[in-house]
Short mmCIF file of C-alpha atoms and ligand atoms in Angstrom, two decimals:
data_model
loop_
_atom_site.label_atom_id
_atom_site.label_comp_id
_atom_site.label_asym_id
_atom_site.label_seq_id
_atom_site.Cartn_x
_atom_site.Cartn_y
_atom_site.Cartn_z
CA UNK A 818 -12.88 -28.47 -50.33
CA UNK A 819 -13.01 -27.81 -46.54
CA UNK A 820 -15.46 -25.11 -45.45
CA UNK A 821 -13.96 -21.64 -44.97
CA UNK A 822 -13.71 -20.47 -41.39
CA UNK A 823 -13.73 -16.89 -40.12
CA UNK A 824 -11.81 -16.42 -36.88
CA UNK A 825 -12.94 -13.72 -34.44
CA UNK A 826 -10.43 -13.05 -31.65
CA UNK A 827 -11.86 -11.25 -28.63
CA UNK A 828 -15.11 -13.17 -29.28
CA UNK A 829 -15.82 -13.18 -25.54
CA UNK A 830 -15.80 -9.38 -25.52
CA UNK A 831 -18.30 -6.70 -26.48
CA UNK A 832 -17.68 -6.05 -30.20
CA UNK A 833 -16.32 -9.55 -30.89
CA UNK A 834 -19.47 -11.17 -29.50
CA UNK A 835 -21.72 -8.97 -31.66
CA UNK A 836 -19.48 -9.62 -34.68
CA UNK A 837 -19.76 -13.39 -34.22
CA UNK A 838 -23.58 -13.11 -34.20
CA UNK A 839 -23.48 -10.93 -37.33
CA UNK A 840 -21.17 -13.28 -39.26
CA UNK A 841 -23.17 -16.36 -38.28
CA UNK A 842 -26.36 -14.59 -39.43
CA UNK A 843 -24.60 -13.89 -42.76
CA UNK A 844 -24.01 -17.64 -43.17
CA UNK A 845 -20.32 -17.81 -42.23
CA UNK A 846 -18.73 -20.61 -40.29
CA UNK A 847 -17.15 -18.88 -37.29
CA UNK A 848 -14.50 -19.79 -34.75
CA UNK A 849 -14.45 -17.57 -31.69
CA UNK A 850 -11.37 -17.31 -29.47
CA UNK A 851 -10.92 -15.43 -26.21
CA UNK A 852 -9.33 -15.82 -22.83
CA UNK A 853 -12.88 -15.71 -21.38
CA UNK A 854 -16.37 -16.71 -22.51
CA UNK A 855 -18.94 -13.98 -23.27
CA UNK A 856 -20.27 -12.62 -19.99
CA UNK A 857 -23.95 -12.01 -20.68
CA UNK A 858 -25.13 -14.62 -23.23
CA UNK A 859 -23.73 -17.70 -25.02
CA UNK A 860 -21.65 -17.26 -28.17
CA UNK A 861 -23.26 -18.24 -31.47
CA UNK A 862 -19.86 -19.26 -32.86
CA UNK A 863 -19.71 -22.77 -34.36
CA UNK A 864 -16.50 -23.31 -32.39
CA UNK A 865 -15.39 -21.36 -29.30
CA UNK A 866 -11.97 -21.88 -27.80
CA UNK A 867 -10.61 -20.42 -24.57
CA UNK A 868 -7.03 -19.43 -25.45
CA UNK A 869 -4.57 -16.89 -24.10
CA UNK A 870 -3.34 -15.17 -27.27
CA UNK A 871 -0.25 -13.76 -25.57
CA UNK A 872 1.15 -17.28 -26.02
CA UNK A 873 2.56 -17.96 -29.52
CA UNK A 874 1.41 -21.61 -29.69
CA UNK A 875 -2.17 -20.55 -28.89
CA UNK A 876 -2.17 -18.07 -31.79
CA UNK A 877 -0.97 -20.86 -34.12
CA UNK A 878 -3.82 -23.03 -32.88
CA UNK A 879 -6.37 -20.22 -33.26
CA UNK A 880 -5.54 -19.56 -36.93
CA UNK A 881 -5.26 -23.20 -37.99
CA UNK A 882 -7.56 -23.88 -40.98
CA UNK A 883 -8.83 -20.32 -40.97
CA UNK A 884 -9.57 -18.21 -44.04
CA UNK A 885 -10.09 -14.75 -42.53
CA UNK A 886 -9.10 -13.25 -39.18
CA UNK A 887 -11.06 -10.49 -37.46
CA UNK A 888 -8.53 -9.63 -34.77
CA UNK A 889 -10.27 -7.86 -31.88
CA UNK A 890 -8.66 -9.36 -28.79
CA UNK A 891 -7.02 -6.71 -26.62
CA UNK A 892 -6.52 -5.55 -23.08
CA UNK A 893 -8.75 -2.48 -23.26
CA UNK A 894 -11.24 -0.24 -21.48
CA UNK A 895 -12.50 3.29 -21.13
CA UNK A 896 -10.37 6.30 -20.26
CA UNK A 897 -10.23 5.37 -16.55
CA UNK A 898 -8.65 2.01 -17.34
CA UNK A 899 -6.32 2.95 -20.20
CA UNK A 900 -4.77 5.88 -18.31
CA UNK A 901 -4.03 3.74 -15.25
CA UNK A 902 -2.59 0.59 -16.88
CA UNK A 903 0.10 1.64 -19.37
CA UNK A 904 2.53 -1.20 -18.58
CA UNK A 905 -0.01 -4.06 -18.58
CA UNK A 906 -1.77 -2.80 -21.72
CA UNK A 907 1.41 -2.35 -23.78
CA UNK A 908 2.84 -5.67 -22.61
CA UNK A 909 -0.34 -7.70 -23.21
CA UNK A 910 -1.36 -6.09 -26.49
CA UNK A 911 2.15 -6.23 -27.95
CA UNK A 912 2.33 -9.95 -27.24
CA UNK A 913 -1.18 -10.63 -28.57
CA UNK A 914 -0.74 -8.56 -31.74
CA UNK A 915 2.76 -9.66 -32.74
CA UNK A 916 1.97 -13.33 -32.20
CA UNK A 917 -1.39 -13.10 -33.98
CA UNK A 918 -0.15 -11.40 -37.16
CA UNK A 919 2.92 -13.68 -37.35
CA UNK A 920 0.80 -16.82 -36.95
CA UNK A 921 -1.83 -15.60 -39.41
CA UNK A 922 0.77 -14.94 -42.08
CA UNK A 923 2.48 -18.29 -41.53
CA UNK A 924 -0.92 -20.02 -41.80
CA UNK A 925 -1.50 -18.26 -45.14
CA UNK A 926 -4.65 -16.53 -43.93
CA UNK A 927 -6.34 -14.69 -46.82
CA UNK A 928 -7.31 -11.52 -44.92
CA UNK A 929 -6.38 -10.10 -41.53
CA UNK A 930 -8.36 -7.24 -39.99
CA UNK A 931 -6.85 -5.30 -37.10
CA UNK A 932 -9.07 -3.34 -34.70
CA UNK A 933 -7.24 -0.09 -34.07
CA UNK A 934 -8.55 2.97 -32.29
CA UNK A 935 -9.12 6.70 -32.53
CA UNK A 936 -6.64 6.80 -29.61
CA UNK A 937 -3.81 6.67 -32.20
CA UNK A 938 -4.56 10.28 -33.24
CA UNK A 939 -2.25 13.05 -32.02
CA UNK A 940 -3.29 14.64 -28.78
CA UNK A 941 -2.22 18.06 -30.11
CA UNK A 942 -5.19 17.93 -32.55
CA UNK A 943 -7.71 17.24 -29.78
CA UNK A 944 -7.36 20.17 -27.41
CA UNK A 945 -10.75 21.84 -28.05
CA UNK A 946 -14.35 20.65 -27.56
CA UNK A 947 -15.20 21.99 -31.06
CA UNK A 948 -12.47 19.80 -32.50
CA UNK A 949 -11.87 19.46 -36.24
CA UNK A 950 -12.91 15.89 -37.19
CA UNK A 951 -9.87 13.62 -37.48
CA UNK A 952 -8.79 12.45 -40.92
CA UNK A 953 -6.79 9.26 -41.44
CA UNK A 954 -3.73 11.24 -42.61
CA UNK A 955 -3.68 13.19 -39.33
CA UNK A 956 -2.02 10.25 -37.54
CA UNK A 957 1.50 11.63 -38.17
CA UNK A 958 3.47 13.42 -36.77
CA UNK A 959 2.45 11.07 -34.00
CA UNK A 960 1.45 11.96 -30.44
CA UNK A 961 -0.98 9.17 -29.55
CA UNK A 962 -2.65 8.33 -26.26
CA UNK A 963 0.05 6.97 -23.92
CA UNK A 964 0.33 3.18 -23.79
CA UNK A 965 -2.84 1.89 -25.46
CA UNK A 966 -2.81 4.35 -28.40
CA UNK A 967 0.93 4.09 -28.96
CA UNK A 968 0.78 0.29 -29.16
CA UNK A 969 -2.20 0.43 -31.56
CA UNK A 970 -0.27 2.81 -33.83
CA UNK A 971 2.76 0.51 -33.86
CA UNK A 972 0.58 -2.47 -34.76
CA UNK A 973 -1.05 -0.45 -37.55
CA UNK A 974 2.43 0.06 -39.01
CA UNK A 975 3.19 -3.66 -38.67
CA UNK A 976 0.07 -4.42 -40.69
CA UNK A 977 1.26 -1.95 -43.34
CA UNK A 978 4.78 -3.44 -43.44
CA UNK A 979 3.51 -7.04 -43.61
CA UNK A 980 1.34 -5.98 -46.51
CA UNK A 981 4.03 -3.97 -48.38
CA UNK A 982 7.00 -6.31 -47.86
CA UNK A 983 5.31 -9.71 -47.82
CA UNK A 984 2.01 -9.17 -49.66
CA UNK A 985 0.06 -10.16 -46.55
CA UNK A 986 -3.49 -8.75 -46.97
CA UNK A 987 -4.43 -6.58 -43.99
CA UNK A 988 -7.30 -4.25 -43.11
CA UNK A 989 -6.94 -1.62 -40.37
CA UNK A 990 -9.98 -0.07 -38.72
CA UNK A 991 -9.89 2.85 -36.29
CA UNK A 992 -12.96 2.57 -34.06
CA UNK A 993 -14.39 5.66 -32.40
CA UNK A 994 -16.01 5.03 -28.99
CA UNK A 995 -18.42 2.09 -29.44
CA UNK A 996 -21.49 1.50 -27.24
CA UNK A 997 -24.53 -0.75 -27.14
CA UNK A 998 -26.16 -3.64 -25.29
CA UNK A 999 -23.90 -6.41 -23.95
CA UNK A 1000 -21.02 -3.98 -23.34
CA UNK A 1001 -19.10 -3.63 -20.09
CA UNK A 1002 -21.04 -1.28 -17.79
CA UNK A 1003 -19.20 -1.63 -14.47
CA UNK A 1004 -15.96 -2.89 -12.93
CA UNK A 1005 -13.63 -0.08 -14.10
CA UNK A 1006 -13.27 -0.78 -17.83
CA UNK A 1007 -16.60 0.77 -18.86
CA UNK A 1008 -16.67 3.69 -21.28
CA UNK A 1009 -18.74 6.84 -20.88
CA UNK A 1010 -22.06 5.77 -22.49
CA UNK A 1011 -22.33 2.60 -20.39
CA UNK A 1012 -21.04 4.32 -17.25
CA UNK A 1013 -23.59 7.13 -17.62
CA UNK A 1014 -26.42 4.64 -18.28
CA UNK A 1015 -25.43 2.77 -15.11
CA UNK A 1016 -25.26 5.94 -13.00
CA UNK A 1017 -28.60 7.21 -14.29
CA UNK A 1018 -30.27 3.82 -13.80
CA UNK A 1019 -29.07 3.64 -10.20
CA UNK A 1020 -30.01 7.23 -9.32
CA UNK A 1021 -33.29 8.26 -7.74
CA UNK A 1022 -35.25 10.90 -9.63
CA UNK A 1023 -34.13 14.34 -8.40
CA UNK A 1024 -30.79 13.12 -7.00
CA UNK A 1025 -27.26 13.83 -8.35
CA UNK A 1026 -24.73 11.76 -10.28
CA UNK A 1027 -20.96 12.13 -10.64
CA UNK A 1028 -19.66 13.07 -14.11
CA UNK A 1029 -15.95 12.98 -14.86
CA UNK A 1030 -14.54 16.32 -15.98
CA UNK A 1031 -16.50 19.54 -16.55
CA UNK A 1032 -18.91 17.85 -18.97
CA UNK A 1033 -17.88 20.12 -21.87
CA UNK A 1034 -15.46 17.56 -23.40
CA UNK A 1035 -16.79 16.07 -26.65
CA UNK A 1036 -16.83 12.71 -28.44
CA UNK A 1037 -18.67 10.88 -31.20
CA UNK A 1038 -20.21 7.55 -30.24
CA UNK A 1039 -20.96 4.62 -32.57
CA UNK A 1040 -23.63 1.98 -31.95
CA UNK A 1041 -22.26 -1.56 -32.06
CA UNK A 1042 -24.65 -2.59 -34.89
CA UNK A 1043 -23.06 0.06 -37.13
CA UNK A 1044 -19.65 -1.08 -35.93
CA UNK A 1045 -20.03 -4.75 -36.92
CA UNK A 1046 -21.57 -3.86 -40.27
CA UNK A 1047 -18.67 -1.49 -40.93
CA UNK A 1048 -16.11 -4.13 -39.96
CA UNK A 1049 -17.71 -6.60 -42.38
CA UNK A 1050 -17.80 -4.07 -45.22
CA UNK A 1051 -14.19 -2.98 -44.66
CA UNK A 1052 -12.99 -6.59 -44.62
CA UNK A 1053 -14.63 -7.09 -48.02
CA UNK A 1054 -13.31 -3.85 -49.52
CA UNK A 1055 -10.05 -3.57 -51.47
CA UNK A 1056 -8.76 -0.81 -49.20
CA UNK A 1057 -5.74 -1.80 -47.10
CA UNK A 1058 -4.86 1.50 -45.35
CA UNK A 1059 -6.29 2.63 -42.00
CA UNK A 1060 -9.92 3.76 -42.05
CA UNK A 1061 -11.98 5.58 -39.45
CA UNK A 1062 -15.08 3.75 -38.30
CA UNK A 1063 -17.26 6.04 -36.23
CA UNK A 1064 -20.01 8.61 -36.49
CA UNK A 1065 -19.45 12.33 -36.94
CA UNK A 1066 -22.26 13.24 -34.51
CA UNK A 1067 -20.27 15.31 -32.01
CA UNK A 1068 -21.80 15.57 -28.51
CA UNK A 1069 -20.53 16.83 -25.19
CA UNK A 1070 -20.49 14.54 -22.17
CA UNK A 1071 -23.18 16.71 -20.57
CA UNK A 1072 -25.37 16.26 -23.67
CA UNK A 1073 -24.83 12.51 -23.42
CA UNK A 1074 -25.97 12.64 -19.78
CA UNK A 1075 -29.07 14.66 -20.74
CA UNK A 1076 -30.00 12.15 -23.45
CA UNK A 1077 -29.74 9.20 -21.06
CA UNK A 1078 -31.67 11.07 -18.33
CA UNK A 1079 -34.46 11.82 -20.78
CA UNK A 1080 -34.65 8.17 -21.87
CA UNK A 1081 -34.84 7.14 -18.21
CA UNK A 1082 -37.44 9.83 -17.46
CA UNK A 1083 -35.36 11.24 -14.58
CA UNK A 1084 -34.30 14.76 -13.66
CA UNK A 1085 -30.78 14.57 -12.24
CA UNK A 1086 -28.18 17.05 -11.02
CA UNK A 1087 -24.69 16.67 -12.53
CA UNK A 1088 -21.82 16.71 -10.05
CA UNK A 1089 -18.71 17.39 -12.15
CA UNK A 1090 -15.49 15.92 -10.80
CA UNK A 1091 -12.49 17.48 -12.55
CA UNK A 1092 -10.06 15.17 -10.71
CA UNK A 1093 -11.22 12.09 -12.67
CA UNK A 1094 -9.63 10.98 -16.00
CA UNK A 1095 -10.83 12.96 -19.01
CA UNK A 1096 -8.66 11.99 -21.97
CA UNK A 1097 -8.66 14.35 -24.91
CA UNK A 1098 -10.79 17.51 -24.82
CA UNK A 1099 -12.59 16.78 -28.07
CA UNK A 1100 -12.63 13.95 -30.62
CA UNK A 1101 -14.66 13.43 -33.79
CA UNK A 1102 -14.39 11.23 -36.87
CA UNK A 1103 -13.96 12.60 -40.40
CA UNK A 1104 -15.77 10.02 -42.52
CA UNK A 1105 -14.85 11.37 -45.98
CA UNK A 1106 -12.54 8.47 -46.78
CA UNK A 1107 -14.91 5.89 -45.33
CA UNK A 1108 -17.69 7.22 -47.58
CA UNK A 1109 -15.35 7.21 -50.59
CA UNK A 1110 -14.21 3.62 -49.99
CA UNK A 1111 -17.50 2.02 -48.92
CA UNK A 1112 -20.24 4.38 -50.08
CA UNK A 1113 -21.53 3.82 -46.53
CA UNK A 1114 -21.05 5.16 -43.03
CA UNK A 1115 -22.56 4.54 -39.58
CA UNK A 1116 -26.00 6.09 -39.33
CA UNK A 1117 -27.55 5.19 -35.97
CA UNK A 1118 -28.20 8.42 -34.07
CA UNK A 1119 -26.99 8.51 -30.48
CA UNK A 1120 -30.45 9.24 -29.06
CA UNK A 1121 -31.78 6.12 -30.84
CA UNK A 1122 -28.86 3.81 -30.02
CA UNK A 1123 -28.91 4.80 -26.36
CA UNK A 1124 -32.49 3.55 -25.85
CA UNK A 1125 -31.77 -0.21 -26.13
CA UNK A 1126 -28.43 0.33 -24.40
CA UNK A 1127 -30.01 2.03 -21.38
CA UNK A 1128 -32.81 -0.54 -21.28
CA UNK A 1129 -30.34 -3.45 -21.25
CA UNK A 1130 -28.10 -1.92 -18.56
CA UNK A 1131 -31.10 -1.00 -16.39
CA UNK A 1132 -32.40 -4.55 -16.71
CA UNK A 1133 -29.03 -6.03 -15.79
CA UNK A 1134 -28.85 -3.82 -12.71
CA UNK A 1135 -32.44 -4.56 -11.76
CA UNK A 1136 -31.56 -8.26 -11.66
CA UNK A 1137 -28.93 -7.56 -9.04
CA UNK A 1138 -30.31 -7.60 -5.53
CA UNK A 1139 -30.11 -4.11 -4.08
CA UNK A 1140 -30.81 -1.64 -6.85
CA UNK A 1141 -34.08 -0.16 -5.59
CA UNK A 1142 -34.08 2.95 -7.79
CA UNK A 1143 -33.49 1.18 -11.09
CA UNK A 1144 -36.18 1.71 -13.69
CA UNK A 1145 -35.94 0.10 -17.12
CA UNK A 1146 -37.06 2.55 -19.82
CA UNK A 1147 -40.11 1.69 -21.91
P1 NAD B 621 -13.60 -5.99 -24.88
O1 NAD B 621 -12.68 -5.78 -23.73
O2 NAD B 621 -15.04 -6.19 -24.58
O3 NAD B 621 -13.11 -7.20 -25.78
C1 NAD B 621 -11.75 -7.54 -25.91
C2 NAD B 621 -11.63 -9.03 -25.64
O4 NAD B 621 -10.25 -9.41 -25.78
C3 NAD B 621 -12.06 -9.42 -24.21
O5 NAD B 621 -13.12 -10.35 -24.23
C4 NAD B 621 -10.81 -10.00 -23.61
O6 NAD B 621 -11.04 -11.09 -22.73
C5 NAD B 621 -10.04 -10.44 -24.85
N1 NAD B 621 -8.64 -10.64 -24.50
C6 NAD B 621 -7.85 -9.83 -23.74
N2 NAD B 621 -6.66 -10.39 -23.55
C7 NAD B 621 -6.69 -11.58 -24.21
C8 NAD B 621 -5.74 -12.63 -24.36
N3 NAD B 621 -4.52 -12.56 -23.79
N4 NAD B 621 -6.09 -13.71 -25.09
C9 NAD B 621 -7.32 -13.80 -25.65
N5 NAD B 621 -8.26 -12.85 -25.53
C10 NAD B 621 -7.94 -11.75 -24.81
O7 NAD B 621 -13.39 -4.75 -25.85
P2 NAD B 621 -14.21 -4.33 -27.17
O8 NAD B 621 -14.86 -3.04 -26.86
O9 NAD B 621 -15.02 -5.45 -27.66
O10 NAD B 621 -12.99 -4.04 -28.16
C11 NAD B 621 -12.64 -4.91 -29.21
C12 NAD B 621 -11.47 -4.32 -29.97
O11 NAD B 621 -11.80 -3.04 -30.48
C13 NAD B 621 -10.21 -4.13 -29.12
O12 NAD B 621 -9.08 -4.41 -29.91
C14 NAD B 621 -10.25 -2.67 -28.78
O13 NAD B 621 -8.97 -2.15 -28.49
C15 NAD B 621 -10.84 -2.08 -30.05
N6 NAD B 621 -11.50 -0.79 -29.82
C16 NAD B 621 -12.67 -0.74 -29.13
C17 NAD B 621 -13.29 0.50 -28.92
C18 NAD B 621 -14.57 0.64 -28.17
O14 NAD B 621 -15.06 1.76 -28.03
N7 NAD B 621 -15.17 -0.45 -27.68
C19 NAD B 621 -12.69 1.66 -29.43
C20 NAD B 621 -11.49 1.56 -30.11
C21 NAD B 621 -10.91 0.33 -30.33
N1 GDD B 622 -15.51 6.06 -18.54
C1 GDD B 622 -16.16 7.13 -18.06
N2 GDD B 622 -16.94 6.98 -16.95
N3 GDD B 622 -16.03 8.32 -18.67
C2 GDD B 622 -16.72 9.37 -18.17
C3 GDD B 622 -17.55 9.26 -17.07
C4 GDD B 622 -17.67 8.01 -16.41
O1 GDD B 622 -18.38 7.83 -15.42
N4 GDD B 622 -18.11 10.48 -16.83
C5 GDD B 622 -17.64 11.29 -17.76
N5 GDD B 622 -16.78 10.64 -18.57
C6 GDD B 622 -15.99 11.26 -19.65
C7 GDD B 622 -14.49 10.98 -19.58
O2 GDD B 622 -13.87 11.82 -18.62
C8 GDD B 622 -14.07 11.27 -21.01
O3 GDD B 622 -13.78 12.64 -21.15
C9 GDD B 622 -15.31 10.91 -21.84
O4 GDD B 622 -16.39 10.73 -20.90
C10 GDD B 622 -15.16 9.63 -22.65
O5 GDD B 622 -14.64 8.63 -21.80
P1 GDD B 622 -14.48 7.10 -22.27
O6 GDD B 622 -15.69 6.69 -23.00
O7 GDD B 622 -14.11 6.30 -21.05
O8 GDD B 622 -13.18 7.09 -23.17
P2 GDD B 622 -12.59 7.94 -24.42
O9 GDD B 622 -13.61 8.37 -25.38
O10 GDD B 622 -11.70 9.02 -23.90
O11 GDD B 622 -11.69 6.79 -25.08
C11 GDD B 622 -12.38 5.59 -25.44
O12 GDD B 622 -12.60 5.54 -26.82
C12 GDD B 622 -11.48 5.19 -27.59
C13 GDD B 622 -11.89 5.19 -29.05
O13 GDD B 622 -12.53 6.35 -29.43
C14 GDD B 622 -11.65 4.41 -24.85
O14 GDD B 622 -12.54 3.31 -24.73
C15 GDD B 622 -10.50 3.97 -25.66
O15 GDD B 622 -10.04 2.69 -25.18
C16 GDD B 622 -10.95 3.84 -27.12
O16 GDD B 622 -9.89 3.43 -27.92
#
């Protein structure tokens, strides 16, 4: 019998790259596919193909001979990017997602995992910093994040319909803000943890850094090691409805900045800029269902996960020529 292959789409990106390493370490044969190669280190995938998954024929090629699909490829970024690119994001992700699930079903793939987002949750439930953690059933009546969140919600429903009408086995995972080493930290797509690490690393002790919003907005942040373990566990579970994957450690953006500053050993003044994109006022994950289904939930505390993240970003910046104030944390 031919060896089973796990396909990771988006394997050139942050979570996909970590997932490939995790699956290979677990003994799986892995095919990685992306429109670009991983930026910071080589992929450990047994096969890596550069394919544009907006093109139907490329999706057919990607799933050929594959047993399981971890579908992570997407046009995505932090709040700055997703609020400024509604047309491109909906166009690209619709094409990628529709072609991928169609091809996977036609190739008789045994399991298909879709990487959704906490951005599908209604904005009317996220107006306060002390937000009530979001439960999976809160998704409707819908009022998702424009563009990116709306498309994710539609694809979630496609997964459900493929499963109900055609018996196609899907898994749907709603990630809450993921951070860690090897994630995008500059260029406009970076999310808050990486952006703050970059700003702190580049700042001289005693100087000021720009923070988007008033700093009181809240989030929960999940370390990428927890994320890939959760993805693997959810793929193996029998549960085919959407599941949160995040921590329920709620912190404000200002608290995030303080944690990173402490790791860096710098005292910095926060310059709040209320004209920059802020997204929802508060967002947290209710992990009751995740615990019920898996008997597990992410456990890496933010202050612990930020240490290797800050160290990696500081090192990357230090390698670039003119970053005189950068100090890698011990
Ligand atoms: P990422 O941008 O690092 O990775 C996505 C990858 O998809 C990139 O490498 C990109 O090149 C690839 N891609 C984009 N268009 C493509 C195309 N046409 N063909 C082939 N590949 C293409 O993002 P990530 O943080 O690793 O996110 C992975 C998945 O998780 C995405 O679906 C994202 O929407 C979802 N997600 C991530 C977070 C987070 O906090 N990182 C939160 C919620 C959901
Ligand atoms: N990106 C960024 N950069 N955000 C900053 C910064 C900065 O320099 N300073 C403060 N923030 C604030 C933002 O204003 C926002 O209120 C908060 O930090 C979090 O921003 P992001 O991390 O960019 O995005 P998000 O949490 O609103 O949404 C992200 O998470 C979703 C899943 O939970 C995005 O990455 C989505 O694409 C993702 O689906």
